[in-house]
Short mmCIF file of C-alpha atoms in Angstrom, two decimals:
data_model
loop_
_atom_site.label_atom_id
_atom_site.label_comp_id
_atom_site.label_asym_id
_atom_site.label_seq_id
_atom_site.Cartn_x
_atom_site.Cartn_y
_atom_site.Cartn_z
CA UNK A 9 0.00 0.00 0.00
CA UNK A 10 1.32 3.46 -0.87
CA UNK A 11 2.43 5.87 1.85
CA UNK A 12 -0.47 8.21 1.06
CA UNK A 13 -3.03 5.43 1.42
CA UNK A 14 -1.51 4.36 4.70
CA UNK A 15 -1.46 7.92 6.02
CA UNK A 16 -5.06 8.56 5.06
CA UNK A 17 -6.25 5.22 6.41
CA UNK A 18 -8.23 4.55 3.23
CA UNK A 19 -8.59 0.93 2.15
CA UNK A 20 -10.54 1.35 -1.08
CA UNK A 21 -9.00 -0.53 -3.98
CA UNK A 22 -9.56 -1.10 -7.66
CA UNK A 23 -11.41 -4.26 -8.66
CA UNK A 24 -9.74 -6.06 -11.57
CA UNK A 25 -10.44 -9.67 -12.51
CA UNK A 26 -11.85 -10.51 -9.10
CA UNK A 27 -8.90 -9.04 -7.18
CA UNK A 28 -8.82 -5.87 -5.09
CA UNK A 29 -5.81 -4.01 -6.39
CA UNK A 30 -3.59 -1.16 -5.16
CA UNK A 31 -1.41 1.06 -7.32
CA UNK A 32 1.64 3.22 -6.77
CA UNK A 33 -0.10 6.35 -7.97
CA UNK A 34 -2.92 7.79 -5.90
CA UNK A 35 -5.80 10.16 -6.47
CA UNK A 36 -6.74 12.61 -3.72
CA UNK A 37 -10.39 12.85 -2.73
CA UNK A 38 -11.48 16.10 -1.10
CA UNK A 39 -14.33 16.75 1.30
CA UNK A 40 -16.16 19.56 -0.54
CA UNK A 41 -17.72 20.86 2.68
CA UNK A 42 -14.25 21.66 4.08
CA UNK A 43 -11.91 21.66 1.10
CA UNK A 44 -9.63 19.27 2.99
CA UNK A 45 -8.30 15.92 1.79
CA UNK A 46 -10.71 13.19 2.82
CA UNK A 47 -8.72 10.26 1.53
CA UNK A 48 -6.83 8.77 -1.37
CA UNK A 49 -7.79 6.25 -4.00
CA UNK A 50 -5.44 4.11 -6.07
CA UNK A 51 -5.26 5.61 -9.55
CA UNK A 52 -5.54 3.39 -12.60
CA UNK A 53 -3.40 3.89 -15.68
CA UNK A 54 -3.43 2.31 -19.10
CA UNK A 55 -2.00 -0.98 -17.78
CA UNK A 56 -4.81 -1.39 -15.25
CA UNK A 57 -7.39 -0.36 -17.84
CA UNK A 58 -6.16 -2.94 -20.32
CA UNK A 59 -6.13 -5.59 -17.60
CA UNK A 60 -9.71 -4.75 -16.66
CA UNK A 61 -10.93 -4.90 -20.27
CA UNK A 62 -9.09 -8.19 -20.82
CA UNK A 63 -10.72 -9.65 -17.70
CA UNK A 64 -14.17 -8.51 -18.84
CA UNK A 65 -13.59 -9.94 -22.31
CA UNK A 66 -12.46 -13.27 -20.92
CA UNK A 67 -15.39 -13.48 -18.52
CA UNK A 68 -17.84 -12.76 -21.32
CA UNK A 69 -16.30 -15.15 -23.83
CA UNK A 70 -15.41 -18.12 -21.63
CA UNK A 71 -17.98 -18.29 -18.81
CA UNK A 72 -21.71 -18.94 -18.67
CA UNK A 73 -22.46 -15.46 -17.28
CA UNK A 74 -24.07 -14.26 -20.53
CA UNK A 75 -26.44 -17.22 -20.77
CA UNK A 76 -27.28 -18.14 -17.17
CA UNK A 77 -30.23 -15.87 -16.42
CA UNK A 78 -31.05 -17.47 -13.06
CA UNK A 79 -27.49 -17.08 -11.78
CA UNK A 80 -27.44 -13.43 -12.77
CA UNK A 81 -30.69 -12.83 -10.85
CA UNK A 82 -29.15 -14.60 -7.85
CA UNK A 83 -26.08 -12.34 -7.98
CA UNK A 84 -28.19 -9.19 -8.27
CA UNK A 85 -30.19 -10.37 -5.24
CA UNK A 86 -26.93 -10.71 -3.34
CA UNK A 87 -25.77 -7.27 -4.43
CA UNK A 88 -29.01 -5.66 -3.30
CA UNK A 89 -28.75 -7.32 0.11
CA UNK A 90 -25.10 -6.31 0.47
CA UNK A 91 -25.86 -2.69 -0.39
CA UNK A 92 -28.60 -2.62 2.22
CA UNK A 93 -26.30 -4.25 4.79
CA UNK A 94 -23.62 -1.62 4.17
CA UNK A 95 -25.90 1.39 3.86
CA UNK A 96 -24.55 3.32 6.85
CA UNK A 97 -20.93 3.01 5.77
CA UNK A 98 -21.91 4.10 2.27
CA UNK A 99 -23.94 6.98 3.70
CA UNK A 100 -21.01 8.35 5.67
CA UNK A 101 -18.77 8.05 2.62
CA UNK A 102 -21.30 9.78 0.36
CA UNK A 103 -21.80 12.69 2.74
CA UNK A 104 -18.06 13.21 3.18
CA UNK A 105 -16.86 12.73 -0.39
CA UNK A 106 -19.83 13.84 -2.51
CA UNK A 107 -21.08 16.61 -0.23
CA UNK A 108 -24.56 15.09 -0.35
CA UNK A 109 -26.83 15.96 2.54
CA UNK A 110 -28.00 13.32 4.96
CA UNK A 111 -31.54 13.67 3.62
CA UNK A 112 -30.41 13.16 0.01
CA UNK A 113 -28.70 9.91 0.97
CA UNK A 114 -32.10 8.64 2.05
CA UNK A 115 -33.27 9.38 -1.50
CA UNK A 116 -31.65 9.62 -4.91
CA UNK A 117 -28.08 9.84 -3.67
CA UNK A 118 -28.01 6.38 -2.11
CA UNK A 119 -31.02 4.39 -0.96
CA UNK A 120 -33.34 4.85 -3.95
CA UNK A 121 -30.60 3.69 -6.37
CA UNK A 122 -30.45 0.39 -4.47
CA UNK A 123 -33.92 -0.24 -5.84
CA UNK A 124 -32.52 -0.23 -9.37
CA UNK A 125 -30.67 -3.43 -8.46
CA UNK A 126 -33.84 -4.87 -6.90
CA UNK A 127 -35.84 -4.00 -10.02
CA UNK A 128 -33.54 -5.84 -12.43
CA UNK A 129 -33.20 -8.84 -10.14
CA UNK A 130 -36.99 -9.12 -10.21
CA UNK A 131 -37.25 -8.38 -13.93
CA UNK A 132 -34.92 -11.16 -15.05
CA UNK A 133 -37.20 -14.16 -14.29
CA UNK A 134 -40.10 -12.44 -16.10
CA UNK A 135 -38.29 -11.06 -19.13
CA UNK A 136 -38.51 -13.04 -22.35
CA UNK A 137 -35.22 -13.27 -24.20
CA UNK A 138 -37.05 -14.88 -27.13
CA UNK A 139 -39.78 -13.59 -29.44
CA UNK A 140 -41.49 -16.03 -31.80
CA UNK A 141 -42.38 -14.83 -35.28
CA UNK A 142 -44.96 -16.29 -37.63
CA UNK A 143 -43.96 -19.36 -39.63
CA UNK A 144 -43.42 -18.78 -43.35
CA UNK A 145 -43.31 -21.04 -46.37
CA UNK A 146 -40.29 -20.74 -48.63
CA UNK A 147 -39.60 -22.94 -51.65
CA UNK A 148 -42.19 -25.42 -50.61
CA UNK A 149 -40.96 -25.88 -47.04
CA UNK A 150 -42.23 -24.38 -43.74
CA UNK A 151 -39.74 -22.26 -41.85
CA UNK A 152 -39.93 -21.46 -38.14
CA UNK A 153 -38.56 -18.06 -37.17
CA UNK A 154 -37.78 -16.34 -33.91
CA UNK A 155 -35.67 -13.56 -32.40
CA UNK A 156 -33.30 -14.17 -29.51
CA UNK A 157 -31.94 -11.35 -27.39
CA UNK A 158 -28.31 -11.77 -26.39
CA UNK A 159 -25.93 -9.79 -24.23
CA UNK A 160 -24.12 -7.13 -26.25
CA UNK A 161 -20.70 -7.95 -24.78
CA UNK A 162 -18.14 -5.93 -22.84
CA UNK A 163 -19.38 -2.58 -21.51
CA UNK A 164 -17.29 0.47 -20.67
CA UNK A 165 -19.33 2.45 -18.15
CA UNK A 166 -18.17 5.95 -17.22
CA UNK A 167 -20.12 7.85 -14.56
CA UNK A 168 -20.08 11.46 -13.37
CA UNK A 169 -19.36 12.74 -9.88
CA UNK A 170 -22.69 14.23 -8.89
CA UNK A 171 -24.74 11.11 -8.05
CA UNK A 172 -22.05 8.41 -8.06
CA UNK A 173 -24.13 5.53 -6.69
CA UNK A 174 -27.20 6.24 -8.78
CA UNK A 175 -25.21 6.67 -11.97
CA UNK A 176 -23.07 3.59 -11.37
CA UNK A 177 -25.98 1.32 -10.46
CA UNK A 178 -28.13 2.60 -13.35
CA UNK A 179 -25.37 1.32 -15.67
CA UNK A 180 -24.19 -1.68 -13.71
CA UNK A 181 -27.50 -3.36 -12.80
CA UNK A 182 -29.11 -3.45 -16.27
CA UNK A 183 -25.90 -4.41 -18.06
CA UNK A 184 -25.35 -7.29 -15.62
CA UNK A 185 -28.98 -8.33 -15.94
CA UNK A 186 -28.55 -8.40 -19.72
CA UNK A 187 -25.53 -10.68 -19.37
CA UNK A 188 -22.79 -8.20 -20.17
CA UNK A 189 -19.48 -7.81 -18.39
CA UNK A 190 -18.43 -4.36 -17.25
CA UNK A 191 -15.51 -2.02 -16.71
CA UNK A 192 -16.84 0.82 -14.54
CA UNK A 193 -15.07 4.11 -13.83
CA UNK A 194 -16.49 6.78 -11.55
CA UNK A 195 -15.80 10.50 -11.62
CA UNK A 196 -12.33 11.57 -10.47
CA UNK A 197 -13.87 13.93 -7.89
CA UNK A 198 -15.68 11.04 -6.15
CA UNK A 199 -13.49 7.95 -6.69
CA UNK A 200 -14.03 6.31 -3.31
CA UNK A 201 -17.80 6.08 -3.68
CA UNK A 202 -17.52 4.03 -6.87
CA UNK A 203 -14.66 1.89 -5.57
CA UNK A 204 -16.79 1.04 -2.53
CA UNK A 205 -19.30 -0.62 -4.86
CA UNK A 206 -16.48 -2.71 -6.32
CA UNK A 207 -15.39 -3.88 -2.89
CA UNK A 208 -18.95 -4.85 -1.99
CA UNK A 209 -19.24 -6.87 -5.19
CA UNK A 210 -15.93 -8.62 -4.57
CA UNK A 211 -16.58 -9.41 -0.92
CA UNK A 212 -20.32 -10.09 -0.74
CA UNK A 213 -21.51 -11.57 -4.05
CA UNK A 214 -20.91 -14.60 -6.25
CA UNK A 215 -20.36 -12.44 -9.33
CA UNK A 216 -17.47 -14.23 -11.10
CA UNK A 217 -14.02 -12.73 -11.52
CA UNK A 218 -13.85 -10.36 -14.46
CA UNK A 219 -17.59 -9.79 -14.78
CA UNK A 220 -17.30 -6.47 -12.94
CA UNK A 221 -14.14 -4.36 -12.87
CA UNK A 222 -14.03 -0.99 -11.14
CA UNK A 223 -11.43 1.71 -11.77
CA UNK A 224 -10.62 5.19 -10.50
CA UNK A 225 -8.57 7.67 -12.47
CA UNK A 226 -8.15 11.33 -13.30
CA UNK A 227 -6.05 10.46 -16.36
CA UNK A 228 -7.99 11.36 -19.52
CA UNK A 229 -6.11 8.65 -21.41
CA UNK A 230 -7.89 6.04 -19.29
CA UNK A 231 -11.29 7.27 -20.43
CA UNK A 232 -10.04 7.41 -24.00
CA UNK A 233 -8.79 3.84 -23.76
CA UNK A 234 -12.12 2.66 -22.34
CA UNK A 235 -14.01 4.20 -25.26
CA UNK A 236 -11.68 3.07 -28.06
CA UNK A 237 -10.48 -0.37 -26.90
CA UNK A 238 -11.22 -2.93 -29.63
CA UNK A 239 -12.49 -5.47 -27.07
CA UNK A 240 -15.19 -3.10 -25.78
CA UNK A 241 -18.61 -3.50 -27.42
CA UNK A 242 -20.73 -0.85 -25.67
CA UNK A 243 -19.89 2.52 -24.16
CA UNK A 244 -22.26 4.13 -21.66
CA UNK A 245 -21.36 7.57 -20.35
CA UNK A 246 -22.95 10.14 -18.06
CA UNK A 247 -21.46 13.61 -18.06
CA UNK A 248 -21.30 16.83 -20.02
CA UNK A 249 -22.48 17.16 -23.59
CA UNK A 250 -19.05 18.32 -24.90
CA UNK A 251 -17.39 15.20 -23.48
CA UNK A 252 -20.24 13.08 -24.82
CA UNK A 253 -19.59 14.40 -28.32
CA UNK A 254 -15.92 13.46 -27.97
CA UNK A 255 -16.78 9.95 -26.78
CA UNK A 256 -19.22 9.42 -29.62
CA UNK A 257 -16.60 10.44 -32.15
CA UNK A 258 -13.93 8.25 -30.53
CA UNK A 259 -16.19 5.18 -30.50
CA UNK A 260 -16.93 5.58 -34.20
CA UNK A 261 -13.59 4.05 -35.12
CA UNK A 262 -14.82 0.60 -34.07
CA UNK A 263 -18.57 1.30 -34.46
CA UNK A 264 -19.30 0.63 -30.80
CA UNK A 265 -22.80 1.00 -29.50
CA UNK A 266 -22.83 4.31 -27.60
CA UNK A 267 -25.33 5.26 -24.90
CA UNK A 268 -25.05 8.82 -23.58
CA UNK A 269 -26.80 10.58 -20.69
CA UNK A 270 -25.69 14.17 -20.99
CA UNK A 271 -26.51 17.70 -19.96
CA UNK A 272 -29.73 19.59 -19.53
CA UNK A 273 -31.14 23.10 -19.37
CA UNK A 274 -34.64 22.13 -18.44
CA UNK A 275 -37.54 24.56 -18.25
CA UNK A 276 -40.29 24.73 -15.66
CA UNK A 277 -43.31 26.51 -17.15
CA UNK A 278 -45.75 28.27 -14.81
CA UNK A 279 -49.00 28.78 -16.69
CA UNK A 280 -51.07 31.77 -15.63
CA UNK A 281 -53.65 29.63 -13.81
CA UNK A 282 -51.03 27.85 -11.66
CA UNK A 283 -50.84 28.08 -7.88
CA UNK A 284 -47.87 30.44 -7.86
CA UNK A 285 -47.04 29.94 -4.19
CA UNK A 286 -46.64 26.16 -4.37
CA UNK A 287 -44.95 26.23 -7.78
CA UNK A 288 -42.53 28.95 -6.66
CA UNK A 289 -41.63 26.83 -3.64
CA UNK A 290 -41.12 23.79 -5.88
CA UNK A 291 -38.89 25.78 -8.24
CA UNK A 292 -36.78 27.18 -5.41
CA UNK A 293 -36.19 23.96 -3.52
CA UNK A 294 -35.61 21.98 -6.72
CA UNK A 295 -32.77 24.14 -8.02
CA UNK A 296 -30.82 23.89 -4.75
CA UNK A 297 -31.12 20.10 -4.52
CA UNK A 298 -27.53 18.85 -4.27
CA UNK A 299 -26.45 22.48 -4.82
CA UNK A 300 -27.91 22.39 -8.32
CA UNK A 301 -25.61 19.58 -9.45
CA UNK A 302 -28.25 17.59 -11.30
CA UNK A 303 -28.59 17.32 -15.07
CA UNK A 304 -32.41 17.07 -14.92
CA UNK A 305 -33.02 20.02 -12.59
CA UNK A 306 -35.28 22.73 -13.96
CA UNK A 307 -32.84 25.64 -14.11
CA UNK A 308 -35.06 27.89 -16.27
CA UNK A 309 -38.31 29.18 -14.75
CA UNK A 310 -40.74 30.50 -17.36
CA UNK A 311 -43.35 32.91 -16.02
CA UNK A 312 -45.96 34.97 -17.88
CA UNK A 313 -44.63 38.51 -18.19
CA UNK A 314 -47.48 40.14 -16.24
CA UNK A 315 -46.73 37.95 -13.22
CA UNK A 316 -42.92 37.89 -13.51
CA UNK A 317 -42.11 40.27 -10.65
CA UNK A 318 -44.58 38.72 -8.21
CA UNK A 319 -43.29 35.21 -8.82
CA UNK A 320 -39.66 36.36 -8.55
CA UNK A 321 -40.44 37.79 -5.11
CA UNK A 322 -42.02 34.51 -4.00
CA UNK A 323 -39.11 32.41 -5.26
CA UNK A 324 -36.63 34.74 -3.57
CA UNK A 325 -38.46 34.33 -0.26
CA UNK A 326 -38.27 30.55 -0.51
CA UNK A 327 -34.59 30.59 -1.45
CA UNK A 328 -34.00 32.66 1.66
CA UNK A 329 -35.35 29.75 3.73
CA UNK A 330 -32.84 27.25 2.37
CA UNK A 331 -30.48 26.03 5.07
CA UNK A 332 -27.04 25.30 3.67
CA UNK A 333 -23.94 24.07 5.46
CA UNK A 334 -22.68 20.84 7.00
CA UNK A 335 -24.18 18.04 4.88
CA UNK A 336 -23.97 15.62 7.80
CA UNK A 337 -26.53 17.70 9.73
CA UNK A 338 -30.01 16.22 9.05
CA UNK A 339 -31.42 19.79 9.11
CA UNK A 340 -29.21 20.93 6.21
CA UNK A 341 -31.03 21.16 2.90
CA UNK A 342 -28.16 22.20 0.59
CA UNK A 343 -24.56 21.09 0.67
CA UNK A 344 -21.51 22.36 -1.24
CA UNK A 345 -20.46 22.26 -4.85
CA UNK A 346 -17.99 19.49 -5.58
CA UNK A 347 -14.86 21.60 -6.08
CA UNK A 348 -13.41 25.09 -6.29
CA UNK A 349 -13.14 24.58 -10.04
CA UNK A 350 -16.91 24.04 -10.27
CA UNK A 351 -17.62 26.97 -7.95
CA UNK A 352 -15.52 29.26 -10.15
CA UNK A 353 -17.45 28.10 -13.21
CA UNK A 354 -20.80 28.78 -11.55
CA UNK A 355 -19.74 32.19 -10.28
CA UNK A 356 -18.36 33.15 -13.67
CA UNK A 357 -21.66 32.35 -15.37
CA UNK A 358 -23.59 34.37 -12.79
CA UNK A 359 -21.33 37.42 -13.03
CA UNK A 360 -21.45 37.39 -16.83
CA UNK A 361 -25.24 37.07 -16.72
CA UNK A 362 -25.50 40.19 -14.56
CA UNK A 363 -23.11 42.06 -16.87
CA UNK A 364 -25.33 41.02 -19.80
CA UNK A 365 -28.44 42.55 -18.22
CA UNK A 366 -29.98 39.93 -15.91
CA UNK A 367 -31.06 41.16 -12.47
CA UNK A 368 -29.36 39.49 -9.51
CA UNK A 369 -32.19 39.16 -6.98
CA UNK A 370 -30.40 37.09 -4.36
CA UNK A 371 -27.24 35.03 -3.96
CA UNK A 372 -24.30 35.19 -6.32
CA UNK A 373 -21.79 34.77 -3.50
CA UNK A 374 -19.22 32.19 -2.45
CA UNK A 375 -19.28 30.97 1.14
CA UNK A 376 -16.19 29.53 2.84
CA UNK A 377 -14.85 27.19 4.10
CA UNK A 378 -15.56 24.51 1.55
CA UNK A 379 -17.13 25.08 -1.85
CA UNK A 380 -20.50 26.55 -0.94
CA UNK A 381 -22.39 28.96 -3.19
CA UNK A 382 -25.44 30.86 -2.04
CA UNK A 383 -28.77 29.97 -3.67
CA UNK A 384 -28.97 32.40 -6.56
CA UNK A 385 -31.90 33.92 -8.42
CA UNK A 386 -31.59 35.84 -11.69
CA UNK A 387 -34.64 37.70 -13.06
CA UNK A 388 -35.57 39.15 -16.42
CA UNK A 389 -33.26 36.75 -18.22
CA UNK A 390 -32.98 36.89 -22.01
CA UNK A 391 -33.90 33.42 -23.34
CA UNK A 392 -31.00 33.61 -25.83
CA UNK A 393 -28.37 34.63 -23.26
CA UNK A 394 -25.53 32.42 -22.02
CA UNK A 395 -27.12 31.83 -18.62
CA UNK A 396 -30.33 30.63 -20.33
CA UNK A 397 -28.50 28.37 -22.77
CA UNK A 398 -25.52 26.90 -20.88
CA UNK A 399 -25.73 24.23 -18.19
CA UNK A 400 -24.61 25.83 -14.92
CA UNK A 401 -24.59 22.82 -12.56
CA UNK A 402 -25.01 25.04 -9.54
CA UNK A 403 -27.81 26.51 -7.39
CA UNK A 404 -28.76 29.14 -9.94
CA UNK A 405 -32.31 29.72 -11.22
CA UNK A 406 -32.93 31.93 -14.26
CA UNK A 407 -36.43 33.45 -14.52
CA UNK A 408 -37.55 34.15 -18.09
CA UNK A 409 -40.77 36.03 -18.95
CA UNK A 410 -43.06 34.81 -21.73
CA UNK A 411 -46.16 36.19 -23.46
CA UNK A 412 -48.53 33.21 -23.90
CA UNK A 413 -48.57 29.39 -24.03
CA UNK A 414 -47.13 29.30 -27.55
CA UNK A 415 -44.31 31.61 -26.53
CA UNK A 416 -43.59 29.47 -23.44
CA UNK A 417 -43.28 26.36 -25.61
CA UNK A 418 -40.99 28.20 -28.03
CA UNK A 419 -38.69 29.35 -25.24
CA UNK A 420 -38.67 25.92 -23.56
CA UNK A 421 -37.61 24.34 -26.87
CA UNK A 422 -35.01 27.05 -27.51
CA UNK A 423 -32.15 24.86 -26.32
CA UNK A 424 -29.74 22.24 -27.61
CA UNK A 425 -30.86 20.16 -24.64
CA UNK A 426 -34.02 18.16 -24.02
CA UNK A 427 -33.65 16.19 -20.81
CA UNK A 428 -36.43 17.19 -18.46
CA UNK A 429 -39.00 19.83 -17.68
CA UNK A 430 -42.16 20.69 -15.82
CA UNK A 431 -45.49 22.44 -16.25
CA UNK A 432 -47.71 23.85 -13.50
CA UNK A 433 -51.38 24.62 -14.12
CA UNK A 434 -54.75 24.34 -12.41
CA UNK A 435 -55.81 22.29 -15.43
CA UNK A 436 -53.99 19.01 -15.97
CA UNK A 437 -55.38 18.91 -19.50
CA UNK A 438 -53.87 22.29 -20.30
CA UNK A 439 -50.58 21.37 -18.65
CA UNK A 440 -50.37 18.16 -20.67
CA UNK A 441 -51.09 20.02 -23.88
CA UNK A 442 -48.10 22.26 -23.23
CA UNK A 443 -45.89 19.44 -21.93
CA UNK A 444 -46.45 17.31 -25.02
CA UNK A 445 -45.17 20.13 -27.23
CA UNK A 446 -41.89 20.40 -25.33
CA UNK A 447 -39.16 18.16 -26.76
CA UNK A 448 -37.76 16.50 -23.69
CA UNK A 449 -37.30 12.96 -22.41
CA UNK A 450 -38.99 13.38 -19.03
CA UNK A 451 -41.70 15.75 -17.88
CA UNK A 452 -43.31 16.59 -14.55
CA UNK A 453 -46.89 17.86 -14.28
CA UNK A 454 -47.63 19.87 -11.13
CA UNK A 455 -44.59 18.43 -9.38
CA UNK A 456 -45.16 14.80 -10.40
CA UNK A 457 -42.18 12.53 -9.70
CA UNK A 458 -41.19 10.38 -12.68
CA UNK A 459 -37.91 9.09 -11.26
CA UNK A 460 -38.02 5.41 -10.32
CA UNK A 461 -36.26 2.18 -11.30
CA UNK A 462 -39.04 1.13 -13.68
CA UNK A 463 -39.20 4.47 -15.57
CA UNK A 464 -36.91 4.98 -18.59
CA UNK A 465 -34.76 8.09 -18.19
CA UNK A 466 -32.94 9.96 -20.95
CA UNK A 467 -33.09 12.92 -23.24
CA UNK A 468 -33.90 14.34 -26.64
CA UNK A 469 -31.49 16.33 -28.81
CA UNK A 470 -28.03 16.87 -27.27
CA UNK A 471 -29.13 15.60 -23.86
CA UNK A 472 -28.19 12.10 -24.93
CA UNK A 473 -28.87 8.87 -26.75
CA UNK A 474 -30.73 5.93 -25.24
CA UNK A 475 -32.49 5.33 -21.95
CA UNK A 476 -31.47 4.26 -18.46
CA UNK A 477 -33.67 2.20 -16.14
CA UNK A 478 -36.88 0.38 -16.91
CA UNK A 479 -37.10 -2.41 -19.47
CA UNK A 480 -35.61 -0.03 -22.03
CA UNK A 481 -32.54 0.36 -19.81
CA UNK A 482 -31.73 -3.34 -19.98
CA UNK A 483 -32.45 -3.53 -23.70
CA UNK A 484 -29.70 -0.97 -24.31
CA UNK A 485 -27.31 -3.83 -23.49
CA UNK A 486 -28.96 -6.51 -25.64
CA UNK A 487 -28.46 -7.49 -29.27
CA UNK A 488 -31.19 -9.12 -31.36
CA UNK A 489 -30.41 -12.28 -33.34
CA UNK A 490 -32.98 -13.47 -35.85
CA UNK A 491 -33.01 -17.27 -36.41
CA UNK A 492 -34.90 -19.37 -38.95
CA UNK A 493 -35.11 -23.16 -39.03
CA UNK A 494 -36.41 -25.10 -42.03
CA UNK A 495 -38.59 -28.10 -41.28
#
C-alpha cells in the first residue's frame, strides 16, 4: 500500500479480474464541505485499464455469465442485500466525499438507487429473451422463425461525480442483468464512492471474476482507452455534452454502440392559472437540490410577463429559507459544490449574466470554508443569453418572462438540450397540452415525480442517446439475433 493510502487510512481498492488491487499512484479525494483531503484512491493507468478490459472480455467469452439468467438474478439479489447491509458506511462516505446531505442519501443519492438493483433482479425471471415470429413457407418448405436477445458484450461504463451511486448502479445493474461484463469508472472527484461498490461486489456476491471491474482515475487517457479499446462493445457515459460528443466520435472508429446521458437546461413553465405559491416553492427547492448539481433540474423558470415580478419575489423568499452548510446535519437542505473549479465556473456564469443585463435578486456569493455557493436567483433573463443556454450545474435559477402558451413552448424548446422539464397549471389537460409540445425525455406535471427504477430516463437532442432504467434500460445492453429453421 502506498504511503499516502496508509497515512489517510483509506482501504478502497480497484477491482480487476476478481482481485482488489492497489497502485503506486494515488488520487486525492477532497471533502467539498471543508476543502480538505478526505482520503486517497489508487489511480488506474493504461495498464490497469487494459487488464480490466481483458478480464471482462475473458469473462464474457469463456464463462456462462451471458447465458445463465437465473445465476445473474441470484447475484443481483446478493448485491441488493449487500448494499442494504452496508448502507450506513456508504452513507457516511457519500456525505463526506460527494457533499450530499443526509436527507439526500435517504433518497436519490443512495437508498433509492439500491432499488434499481432490486428492479432488475426481479425483472430477469419475467423477461422473455425470445420472441417467436410467424412461420413462413419458402420454396415449398415451412420455416420457423424467432428472435433471440443476447448480451451485447463488454461494456465500458463511465459515470459522473454528482450522483455516483445512482449513476453507477443505473449502468451496472441493467448491463449485468442483460448478461454483459463491465468495466466501470467513476468521476475523479468522487473515486471512493464508486470503488466502494467494487469492494462490496468482490466481498459479498458470487459475481465471477472479471464480470465487474471498477477503476478510479483522473487520467484522460484512461477514459479514452475505455471508449476506443477494440475489445469493448458498448460505451455508456454520463457527463457533459461536450465530453459526450468526444466519446461518440472516438467510439466511431470501431462502431461501438454508444449510450449517452448528458446535460440539460430544463424549463419549468408556470402557466397563468397555476398556484404560484406552491410552484414557486417547488422551483426554489428543486434548483438547490444537491447544490444544483443535477442534469435534470429545472434551471429555467418560465413565467408569464405580467406575473414575472410577483413570482420572482415569492421564489426569492423561498430561497432565503434554504439552510445550507454541513451536509452531515439532518437539518441541512443544501450542501456544497464538488470543487473550487466548479464553484468558479458557476460564479463566472452568474457574473457574466448580470453584466449582460440579468437582475441578480439574491445570492451570487461564495461561502467559505468549503465550496458553498449561495442559492442564486436571476430575473428578467434573455432566453438567448448564455445563462439561459448553458448548463450551470449550480444553485442558480434563471427566470424568463413569456407572453402566452405558444411563446412558453418556443422558449422551452429554444435549447440544444431536451432532458427534463415541468409544467404547473390548475388544469392538468392544459398542462399536458403544453408538456407534449416540449421536446424532452422526461416531464413533470404539477410536481409529479417520474424518477423510479421502472421508468426509462434519458433525453432528446443533445441531452443524450438511449435510456437508463426500466425495461428499455436493460435492452440498451442486448443485441437481437434473428433465427430461422427449415422443417
